[in-house]
Amino acid sequence: MASEAHGGGGATGYIVHHLTPLSAGEGFWTFHLDTLFFSVVLGILFLALFRKAAEKATADVPGPLQNFAEMLVEFVDSQVKDAFHGKSVLIAPLSLTIFVWIWLMNFMDLIPVDLLPLIGSVVGLEYLRVVPSTDLNATFGMSISVFFLILFYSIKVKGGIGFAKEMLLSPFGKWMIPFNLLLKLVEEIARPVSLALRLFGNMYAGELIFILIALLPWFIQPLLSFPWAVFHILIITLQAFIFMVLTIVYLSLAHEDH
Amino acid sequence: MNINATLIGQMITFTLLVWFTMKYVWPPLLQALEERKKKIADGLAAAEKGKHEMELAEKRATTLLREAKEQAADIVGLAQKRAGELAEESKQAAKEEGERIIAAAQAEIEREIQKAKEDLRQQVSALAISAAEQILQQEVDRNKHADIIQNLGNKLGQA
């Protein structure tokens, strides 16, 4: 299993091959086609599923799909209501999208590590990295979008002057303006960076361990890969949940006027 | 692991997903939830109201039953009283009828006695006349001796 899909280099080559994305383009204008493809497919899967449930949504006895969708909606809604006390049409749907999309992208981790790259190599794809959330671009794509939303709402709710005041005058008052600004900038920038890196780190490490297990002799693999997969179900859900909750918290902080 | 244009693609994808969810997924689902919540609340309220109405109806039924029982008792009492009266009346009527019958019978008896007395008197007078004829050996002229016979008859009648 360990030495069929790549050109050589033994264990290191196998690992590197698995972690190399299928890309097109040069320099900054490189596109990770596998990341884009799988995230879009999973996003469409999410939308199709939930749109179907929403179209048929009735106040009467719900079907299984509607039940499932409603369960998630209520779960997300209660999280939003706990943390966010304002009124916003954006935050709850945003949170639902984040939770389900990240969960689906993380779930790609549980597909056997060699399965999709093998299929890819059959149809002529040299590299295939199937878990979008092991790509920093995917995690930063979401966290930077969230960061823009934080900035947008901060300025919208507090006004330009209010936001500037908060950036410059807290926590130490007007005599420490440069220091305050530095602290605030670190605080603001740490949010998207920590969001993206936390998710990326967890998923990347998890995937790496699956790859390492795949390098072991076949009779040991199930013993390790089964418990790790079970544990991983918890991790992928937890990471999706953490990303969602922190997004809600950050956005509710942006709505608070000091 | 390097940041590149994929980031932009991911941000666009993410934005589109959020937009679609916000526009077409979240509102209908939430609306269905709200509607169901309202429906359940309405149902519970209706059940509560129904229970209350049932209690009221039960109370009313108990009142009606008690009134009906009282009325029935009244009616039975009246009927018993009327029956007593009727019995008394018929008893009275029977008594009167009996007395009347007795009186009539007595009158009849009286008349029969009179009639028998009359018959007896006539027979006695006829007997007396025939006895007198035999004694005199001759015909008594009834026309001649009418006043004697009459006198005799009267005397017998007085006896």
GROMACS .gro file of C-alpha atoms in nm:
model
  417
    1MET     CA    1   0.000   0.000   0.000
    2ALA     CA    2   0.278   0.237   0.088
    3SER     CA    3   0.466   0.236  -0.236
    4GLU     CA    4   0.230   0.223  -0.527
    5ALA     CA    5   0.107   0.576  -0.588
    6HIS     CA    6   0.428   0.771  -0.596
    7GLY     CA    7   0.752   0.770  -0.789
    8GLY     CA    8   0.990   0.674  -0.511
    9GLY     CA    9   1.156   0.798  -0.197
   10GLY     CA   10   1.018   0.537   0.042
   11ALA     CA   11   0.826   0.649   0.348
   12THR     CA   12   0.922   1.015   0.319
   13GLY     CA   13   0.826   1.023  -0.044
   14TYR     CA   14   0.491   0.865   0.037
   15ILE     CA   15   0.418   1.121   0.307
   16VAL     CA   16   0.529   1.416   0.096
   17HIS     CA   17   0.325   1.289  -0.195
   18HIS     CA   18   0.015   1.270   0.019
   19LEU     CA   19   0.061   1.619   0.148
   20THR     CA   20   0.132   1.781  -0.189
   21PRO     CA   21  -0.170   1.947  -0.343
   22LEU     CA   22  -0.269   1.922  -0.706
   23SER     CA   23  -0.186   2.272  -0.822
   24ALA     CA   24  -0.192   2.484  -1.132
   25GLY     CA   25  -0.030   2.822  -1.190
   26GLU     CA   26   0.286   2.999  -1.083
   27GLY     CA   27   0.395   3.189  -0.771
   28PHE     CA   28   0.109   3.360  -0.594
   29TRP     CA   29  -0.129   3.273  -0.873
   30THR     CA   30  -0.110   2.907  -0.793
   31PHE     CA   31  -0.442   2.733  -0.748
   32HIS     CA   32  -0.477   2.421  -0.537
   33LEU     CA   33  -0.726   2.251  -0.761
   34ASP     CA   34  -0.802   1.967  -0.519
   35THR     CA   35  -0.877   2.206  -0.234
   36LEU     CA   36  -1.100   2.420  -0.453
   37PHE     CA   37  -1.272   2.120  -0.606
   38PHE     CA   38  -1.348   1.934  -0.285
   39SER     CA   39  -1.452   2.241  -0.090
   40VAL     CA   40  -1.689   2.348  -0.366
   41VAL     CA   41  -1.832   1.998  -0.403
   42LEU     CA   42  -1.883   1.969  -0.027
   43GLY     CA   43  -2.031   2.319  -0.015
   44ILE     CA   44  -2.276   2.228  -0.289
   45LEU     CA   45  -2.358   1.905  -0.106
   46PHE     CA   46  -2.435   2.106   0.206
   47LEU     CA   47  -2.647   2.360   0.020
   48ALA     CA   48  -2.834   2.095  -0.181
   49LEU     CA   49  -2.916   1.895   0.130
   50PHE     CA   50  -3.031   2.190   0.335
   51ARG     CA   51  -3.208   2.359   0.047
   52LYS     CA   52  -3.407   2.042  -0.009
   53ALA     CA   53  -3.499   2.034   0.358
   54ALA     CA   54  -3.586   2.404   0.355
   55GLU     CA   55  -3.804   2.375   0.046
   56LYS     CA   56  -4.013   2.101   0.202
   57ALA     CA   57  -4.008   2.255   0.548
   58THR     CA   58  -4.351   2.242   0.709
   59ALA     CA   59  -4.481   2.308   1.054
   60ASP     CA   60  -4.639   1.964   1.049
   61VAL     CA   61  -4.466   1.639   1.126
   62PRO     CA   62  -4.118   1.670   0.971
   63GLY     CA   63  -3.953   1.405   0.757
   64PRO     CA   64  -3.613   1.260   0.845
   65LEU     CA   65  -3.418   1.511   0.633
   66GLN     CA   66  -3.607   1.807   0.776
   67ASN     CA   67  -3.562   1.664   1.123
   68PHE     CA   68  -3.188   1.645   1.070
   69ALA     CA   69  -3.167   1.995   0.925
   70GLU     CA   70  -3.385   2.133   1.204
   71MET     CA   71  -3.171   1.966   1.466
   72LEU     CA   72  -2.862   2.140   1.330
   73VAL     CA   73  -3.046   2.469   1.285
   74GLU     CA   74  -3.172   2.462   1.642
   75PHE     CA   75  -2.829   2.365   1.771
   76VAL     CA   76  -2.665   2.654   1.588
   77ASP     CA   77  -2.946   2.889   1.677
   78SER     CA   78  -2.915   2.815   2.048
   79GLN     CA   79  -2.538   2.871   2.030
   80VAL     CA   80  -2.594   3.204   1.858
   81LYS     CA   81  -2.860   3.308   2.107
   82ASP     CA   82  -2.634   3.219   2.399
   83ALA     CA   83  -2.345   3.432   2.284
   84PHE     CA   84  -2.497   3.700   2.067
   85HIS     CA   85  -2.759   3.933   2.208
   86GLY     CA   86  -2.814   4.170   1.918
   87LYS     CA   87  -3.025   4.117   1.611
   88SER     CA   88  -2.858   4.001   1.295
   89VAL     CA   89  -2.982   3.811   0.992
   90LEU     CA   90  -2.627   3.714   0.903
   91ILE     CA   91  -2.471   3.554   1.207
   92ALA     CA   92  -2.689   3.247   1.245
   93PRO     CA   93  -2.676   3.138   0.878
   94LEU     CA   94  -2.304   3.219   0.876
   95SER     CA   95  -2.252   2.996   1.178
   96LEU     CA   96  -2.452   2.713   1.025
   97THR     CA   97  -2.251   2.735   0.705
   98ILE     CA   98  -1.923   2.739   0.895
   99PHE     CA   99  -2.018   2.445   1.113
  100VAL     CA  100  -2.149   2.216   0.841
  101TRP     CA  101  -1.897   2.310   0.576
  102ILE     CA  102  -1.597   2.269   0.804
  103TRP     CA  103  -1.739   1.944   0.934
  104LEU     CA  104  -1.779   1.809   0.581
  105MET     CA  105  -1.429   1.921   0.482
  106ASN     CA  106  -1.287   1.764   0.797
  107PHE     CA  107  -1.483   1.450   0.730
  108MET     CA  108  -1.277   1.389   0.416
  109ASP     CA  109  -1.008   1.295   0.666
  110LEU     CA  110  -1.197   0.976   0.753
  111ILE     CA  111  -1.191   0.847   0.397
  112PRO     CA  112  -0.904   0.598   0.367
  113VAL     CA  113  -0.592   0.800   0.287
  114ASP     CA  114  -0.502   0.613  -0.029
  115LEU     CA  115  -0.846   0.568  -0.179
  116LEU     CA  116  -0.905   0.900  -0.355
  117PRO     CA  117  -0.536   0.954  -0.455
  118LEU     CA  118  -0.542   0.604  -0.609
  119ILE     CA  119  -0.856   0.686  -0.808
  120GLY     CA  120  -0.691   1.017  -0.900
  121SER     CA  121  -0.379   0.843  -1.026
  122VAL     CA  122  -0.593   0.612  -1.240
  123VAL     CA  123  -0.751   0.913  -1.414
  124GLY     CA  124  -0.412   1.078  -1.446
  125LEU     CA  125  -0.388   1.316  -1.149
  126GLU     CA  126  -0.034   1.312  -1.012
  127TYR     CA  127  -0.118   1.458  -0.672
  128LEU     CA  128  -0.442   1.468  -0.475
  129ARG     CA  129  -0.483   1.606  -0.128
  130VAL     CA  130  -0.843   1.530  -0.037
  131VAL     CA  131  -0.894   1.716   0.291
  132PRO     CA  132  -0.953   2.085   0.212
  133SER     CA  133  -0.906   2.187   0.575
  134THR     CA  134  -0.544   2.064   0.568
  135ASP     CA  135  -0.485   2.352   0.327
  136LEU     CA  136  -0.400   2.683   0.494
  137ASN     CA  137  -0.571   2.862   0.207
  138ALA     CA  138  -0.904   2.703   0.296
  139THR     CA  139  -0.883   2.778   0.667
  140PHE     CA  140  -0.752   3.129   0.612
  141GLY     CA  141  -1.015   3.181   0.344
  142MET     CA  142  -1.281   3.142   0.609
  143SER     CA  143  -1.106   3.316   0.896
  144ILE     CA  144  -1.013   3.621   0.686
  145SER     CA  145  -1.372   3.646   0.565
  146VAL     CA  146  -1.480   3.636   0.928
  147PHE     CA  147  -1.214   3.899   1.006
  148PHE     CA  148  -1.359   4.130   0.740
  149LEU     CA  149  -1.703   4.078   0.890
  150ILE     CA  150  -1.564   4.169   1.235
  151LEU     CA  151  -1.415   4.490   1.095
  152PHE     CA  152  -1.732   4.569   0.905
  153TYR     CA  153  -1.959   4.526   1.206
  154SER     CA  154  -1.718   4.704   1.441
  155ILE     CA  155  -1.725   5.011   1.220
  156LYS     CA  156  -2.095   4.980   1.144
  157VAL     CA  157  -2.202   4.953   1.508
  158LYS     CA  158  -1.950   5.183   1.674
  159GLY     CA  159  -1.900   5.424   1.385
  160GLY     CA  160  -1.562   5.516   1.240
  161ILE     CA  161  -1.474   5.741   1.532
  162GLY     CA  162  -1.593   5.497   1.793
  163PHE     CA  163  -1.389   5.220   1.637
  164ALA     CA  164  -1.080   5.443   1.614
  165LYS     CA  165  -1.127   5.542   1.979
  166GLU     CA  166  -1.147   5.180   2.081
  167MET     CA  167  -0.835   5.101   1.883
  168LEU     CA  168  -0.638   5.393   2.023
  169LEU     CA  169  -0.761   5.462   2.377
  170SER     CA  170  -0.812   5.124   2.536
  171PRO     CA  171  -0.693   4.965   2.751
  172PHE     CA  172  -0.451   5.230   2.888
  173GLY     CA  173  -0.596   5.571   2.802
  174LYS     CA  174  -0.474   5.855   2.587
  175TRP     CA  175  -0.113   5.873   2.708
  176MET     CA  176  -0.033   5.531   2.573
  177ILE     CA  177  -0.183   5.561   2.225
  178PRO     CA  178   0.092   5.383   2.026
  179PHE     CA  179   0.112   5.104   2.279
  180ASN     CA  180  -0.267   5.070   2.283
  181LEU     CA  181  -0.277   5.052   1.905
  182LEU     CA  182  -0.008   4.787   1.902
  183LEU     CA  183  -0.196   4.577   2.157
  184LYS     CA  184  -0.523   4.616   1.972
  185LEU     CA  185  -0.371   4.529   1.638
  186VAL     CA  186  -0.220   4.214   1.782
  187GLU     CA  187  -0.552   4.128   1.940
  188GLU     CA  188  -0.747   4.180   1.618
  189ILE     CA  189  -0.503   3.998   1.395
  190ALA     CA  190  -0.457   3.712   1.639
  191ARG     CA  191  -0.821   3.621   1.592
  192PRO     CA  192  -0.823   3.514   1.227
  193VAL     CA  193  -0.474   3.371   1.255
  194SER     CA  194  -0.561   3.156   1.556
  195LEU     CA  195  -0.890   3.046   1.398
  196ALA     CA  196  -0.722   2.936   1.078
  197LEU     CA  197  -0.414   2.780   1.235
  198ARG     CA  198  -0.607   2.588   1.499
  199LEU     CA  199  -0.826   2.420   1.241
  200PHE     CA  200  -0.539   2.366   0.999
  201GLY     CA  201  -0.309   2.227   1.268
  202ASN     CA  202  -0.560   1.979   1.398
  203MET     CA  203  -0.660   1.852   1.059
  204TYR     CA  204  -0.305   1.844   0.923
  205ALA     CA  205  -0.182   1.648   1.225
  206GLY     CA  206  -0.476   1.411   1.208
  207GLU     CA  207  -0.420   1.345   0.840
  208LEU     CA  208  -0.049   1.296   0.900
  209ILE     CA  209  -0.120   1.032   1.162
  210PHE     CA  210  -0.351   0.848   0.923
  211ILE     CA  211  -0.071   0.857   0.664
  212LEU     CA  212   0.180   0.726   0.920
  213ILE     CA  213  -0.056   0.445   1.018
  214ALA     CA  214  -0.089   0.360   0.650
  215LEU     CA  215   0.289   0.306   0.640
  216LEU     CA  216   0.273   0.031   0.902
  217PRO     CA  217   0.235  -0.339   0.815
  218TRP     CA  218  -0.123  -0.418   0.710
  219PHE     CA  219  -0.203  -0.636   1.016
  220ILE     CA  220  -0.126  -0.354   1.260
  221GLN     CA  221  -0.311  -0.085   1.063
  222PRO     CA  222  -0.670  -0.166   1.175
  223LEU     CA  223  -0.561  -0.178   1.539
  224LEU     CA  224  -0.439   0.179   1.520
  225SER     CA  225  -0.644   0.331   1.248
  226PHE     CA  226  -0.980   0.226   1.394
  227PRO     CA  227  -0.934   0.395   1.736
  228TRP     CA  228  -0.777   0.697   1.571
  229ALA     CA  229  -1.070   0.725   1.330
  230VAL     CA  230  -1.319   0.701   1.617
  231PHE     CA  231  -1.126   0.966   1.806
  232HIS     CA  232  -1.107   1.172   1.491
  233ILE     CA  233  -1.486   1.183   1.459
  234LEU     CA  234  -1.479   1.372   1.786
  235ILE     CA  235  -1.199   1.601   1.667
  236ILE     CA  236  -1.358   1.699   1.337
  237THR     CA  237  -1.684   1.786   1.512
  238LEU     CA  238  -1.506   1.968   1.790
  239GLN     CA  239  -1.295   2.174   1.549
  240ALA     CA  240  -1.600   2.271   1.343
  241PHE     CA  241  -1.779   2.362   1.664
  242ILE     CA  242  -1.488   2.569   1.797
  243PHE     CA  243  -1.456   2.760   1.472
  244MET     CA  244  -1.828   2.835   1.477
  245VAL     CA  245  -1.848   2.938   1.842
  246LEU     CA  246  -1.542   3.163   1.819
  247THR     CA  247  -1.688   3.328   1.510
  248ILE     CA  248  -2.007   3.400   1.701
  249VAL     CA  249  -1.813   3.531   1.998
  250TYR     CA  250  -1.592   3.757   1.786
  251LEU     CA  251  -1.889   3.896   1.598
  252SER     CA  252  -2.083   3.959   1.916
  253LEU     CA  253  -1.779   4.141   2.059
  254ALA     CA  254  -1.774   4.351   1.743
  255HIS     CA  255  -2.139   4.442   1.809
  256GLU     CA  256  -2.076   4.552   2.165
  257ASP     CA  257  -2.040   4.922   2.220
  258HIS     CA  258  -1.803   5.015   2.500
  259MET     CA  259   0.151   2.491   0.260
  260ASN     CA  260   0.208   2.830   0.104
  261ILE     CA  261  -0.058   3.093   0.085
  262ASN     CA  262  -0.160   3.165  -0.272
  263ALA     CA  263  -0.451   3.249  -0.495
  264THR     CA  264  -0.641   2.947  -0.366
  265LEU     CA  265  -0.716   3.171  -0.069
  266ILE     CA  266  -0.915   3.408  -0.290
  267GLY     CA  267  -1.104   3.120  -0.444
  268GLN     CA  268  -1.187   2.983  -0.100
  269MET     CA  269  -1.305   3.323   0.020
  270ILE     CA  270  -1.535   3.358  -0.279
  271THR     CA  271  -1.669   3.006  -0.227
  272PHE     CA  272  -1.726   3.075   0.139
  273THR     CA  273  -1.903   3.404   0.070
  274LEU     CA  274  -2.131   3.239  -0.183
  275LEU     CA  275  -2.212   2.956   0.057
  276VAL     CA  276  -2.297   3.198   0.335
  277TRP     CA  277  -2.504   3.413   0.103
  278PHE     CA  278  -2.702   3.115  -0.022
  279THR     CA  279  -2.758   2.983   0.329
  280MET     CA  280  -2.869   3.324   0.450
  281LYS     CA  281  -3.107   3.370   0.160
  282TYR     CA  282  -3.254   3.030   0.089
  283VAL     CA  283  -3.178   2.784   0.369
  284TRP     CA  284  -3.200   2.951   0.706
  285PRO     CA  285  -3.524   3.152   0.683
  286PRO     CA  286  -3.760   2.872   0.570
  287LEU     CA  287  -3.620   2.628   0.823
  288LEU     CA  288  -3.644   2.876   1.106
  289GLN     CA  289  -3.991   2.975   0.998
  290ALA     CA  290  -4.101   2.613   1.003
  291LEU     CA  291  -3.961   2.580   1.353
  292GLU     CA  292  -4.139   2.893   1.470
  293GLU     CA  293  -4.465   2.783   1.312
  294ARG     CA  294  -4.444   2.445   1.477
  295LYS     CA  295  -4.367   2.609   1.809
  296LYS     CA  296  -4.675   2.825   1.771
  297LYS     CA  297  -4.885   2.529   1.663
  298ILE     CA  298  -4.783   2.329   1.967
  299ALA     CA  299  -4.850   2.625   2.195
  300ASP     CA  300  -5.194   2.670   2.036
  301GLY     CA  301  -5.266   2.301   2.074
  302LEU     CA  302  -5.172   2.308   2.440
  303ALA     CA  303  -5.386   2.615   2.498
  304ALA     CA  304  -5.679   2.449   2.321
  305ALA     CA  305  -5.635   2.138   2.533
  306GLU     CA  306  -5.632   2.350   2.847
  307LYS     CA  307  -5.944   2.532   2.735
  308GLY     CA  308  -6.114   2.205   2.652
  309LYS     CA  309  -6.032   2.069   2.995
  310HIS     CA  310  -6.174   2.381   3.156
  311GLU     CA  311  -6.490   2.358   2.949
  312MET     CA  312  -6.528   1.994   3.041
  313GLU     CA  313  -6.507   2.084   3.407
  314LEU     CA  314  -6.772   2.350   3.360
  315ALA     CA  315  -6.995   2.107   3.173
  316GLU     CA  316  -6.953   1.850   3.445
  317LYS     CA  317  -7.051   2.104   3.704
  318ARG     CA  318  -7.353   2.204   3.499
  319ALA     CA  319  -7.449   1.841   3.451
  320THR     CA  320  -7.431   1.781   3.826
  321THR     CA  321  -7.655   2.083   3.890
  322LEU     CA  322  -7.905   1.971   3.629
  323LEU     CA  323  -7.908   1.619   3.771
  324ARG     CA  324  -7.975   1.750   4.120
  325GLU     CA  325  -8.256   1.974   3.996
  326ALA     CA  326  -8.408   1.686   3.802
  327LYS     CA  327  -8.396   1.465   4.108
  328GLU     CA  328  -8.568   1.731   4.315
  329GLN     CA  329  -8.832   1.778   4.049
  330ALA     CA  330  -8.889   1.406   4.027
  331ALA     CA  331  -8.928   1.386   4.404
  332ASP     CA  332  -9.181   1.672   4.390
  333ILE     CA  333  -9.376   1.502   4.116
  334VAL     CA  334  -9.382   1.172   4.300
  335GLY     CA  335  -9.502   1.350   4.613
  336LEU     CA  336  -9.781   1.524   4.426
  337ALA     CA  337  -9.885   1.203   4.257
  338GLN     CA  338  -9.898   1.020   4.586
  339LYS     CA  339 -10.111   1.294   4.734
  340ARG     CA  340 -10.345   1.291   4.434
  341ALA     CA  341 -10.372   0.912   4.451
  342GLY     CA  342 -10.468   0.938   4.816
  343GLU     CA  343 -10.731   1.192   4.730
  344LEU     CA  344 -10.865   0.979   4.449
  345ALA     CA  345 -10.888   0.677   4.675
  346GLU     CA  346 -11.070   0.885   4.932
  347GLU     CA  347 -11.310   1.017   4.670
  348SER     CA  348 -11.388   0.677   4.528
  349LYS     CA  349 -11.437   0.542   4.878
  350GLN     CA  350 -11.681   0.821   4.945
  351ALA     CA  351 -11.862   0.762   4.616
  352ALA     CA  352 -11.884   0.391   4.685
  353LYS     CA  353 -12.022   0.460   5.029
  354GLU     CA  354 -12.284   0.695   4.887
  355GLU     CA  355 -12.372   0.448   4.615
  356GLY     CA  356 -12.411   0.176   4.873
  357GLU     CA  357 -12.633   0.389   5.086
  358ARG     CA  358 -12.838   0.479   4.786
  359ILE     CA  359 -12.875   0.113   4.690
  360ILE     CA  360 -12.973   0.025   5.044
  361ALA     CA  361 -13.230   0.304   5.048
  362ALA     CA  362 -13.373   0.187   4.715
  363ALA     CA  363 -13.388  -0.170   4.839
  364GLN     CA  364 -13.565  -0.061   5.154
  365ALA     CA  365 -13.815   0.136   4.947
  366GLU     CA  366 -13.870  -0.167   4.728
  367ILE     CA  367 -13.924  -0.384   5.032
  368GLU     CA  368 -14.168  -0.131   5.170
  369ARG     CA  369 -14.357  -0.130   4.845
  370GLU     CA  370 -14.363  -0.510   4.830
  371ILE     CA  371 -14.499  -0.520   5.185
  372GLN     CA  372 -14.770  -0.274   5.092
  373LYS     CA  373 -14.850  -0.474   4.783
  374ALA     CA  374 -14.865  -0.798   4.979
  375LYS     CA  375 -15.087  -0.636   5.241
  376GLU     CA  376 -15.317  -0.514   4.967
  377ASP     CA  377 -15.332  -0.857   4.807
  378LEU     CA  378 -15.391  -1.019   5.140
  379ARG     CA  379 -15.668  -0.777   5.222
  380GLN     CA  380 -15.842  -0.838   4.894
  381GLN     CA  381 -15.813  -1.213   4.929
  382VAL     CA  382 -15.938  -1.197   5.285
  383SER     CA  383 -16.228  -0.980   5.183
  384ALA     CA  384 -16.308  -1.213   4.891
  385LEU     CA  385 -16.287  -1.504   5.130
  386ALA     CA  386 -16.507  -1.331   5.377
  387ILE     CA  387 -16.764  -1.252   5.113
  388SER     CA  388 -16.770  -1.608   4.987
  389ALA     CA  389 -16.797  -1.725   5.345
  390ALA     CA  390 -17.083  -1.488   5.400
  391GLU     CA  391 -17.258  -1.612   5.080
  392GLN     CA  392 -17.235  -1.959   5.198
  393ILE     CA  393 -17.371  -1.863   5.533
  394LEU     CA  394 -17.667  -1.676   5.383
  395GLN     CA  395 -17.717  -1.942   5.117
  396GLN     CA  396 -17.777  -1.684   4.868
  397GLU     CA  397 -17.629  -1.452   4.634
  398VAL     CA  398 -17.503  -1.140   4.779
  399ASP     CA  399 -17.576  -0.864   4.554
  400ARG     CA  400 -17.250  -0.686   4.524
  401ASN     CA  401 -17.409  -0.379   4.411
  402LYS     CA  402 -17.659  -0.380   4.697
  403HIS     CA  403 -17.411  -0.449   4.962
  404ALA     CA  404 -17.115  -0.263   4.821
  405ASP     CA  405 -17.086  -0.031   5.115
  406ILE     CA  406 -17.089  -0.324   5.361
  407ILE     CA  407 -16.809  -0.496   5.170
  408GLN     CA  408 -16.625  -0.175   5.149
  409ASN     CA  409 -16.655  -0.126   5.518
  410LEU     CA  410 -16.535  -0.474   5.583
  411GLY     CA  411 -16.242  -0.423   5.355
  412ASN     CA  412 -16.151  -0.110   5.541
  413LYS     CA  413 -16.166  -0.281   5.875
  414LEU     CA  414 -15.941  -0.559   5.749
  415GLY     CA  415 -15.703  -0.308   5.604
  416GLN     CA  416 -15.671  -0.143   5.940
  417ALA     CA  417 -15.591  -0.464   6.117
   0.00000   0.00000   0.00000
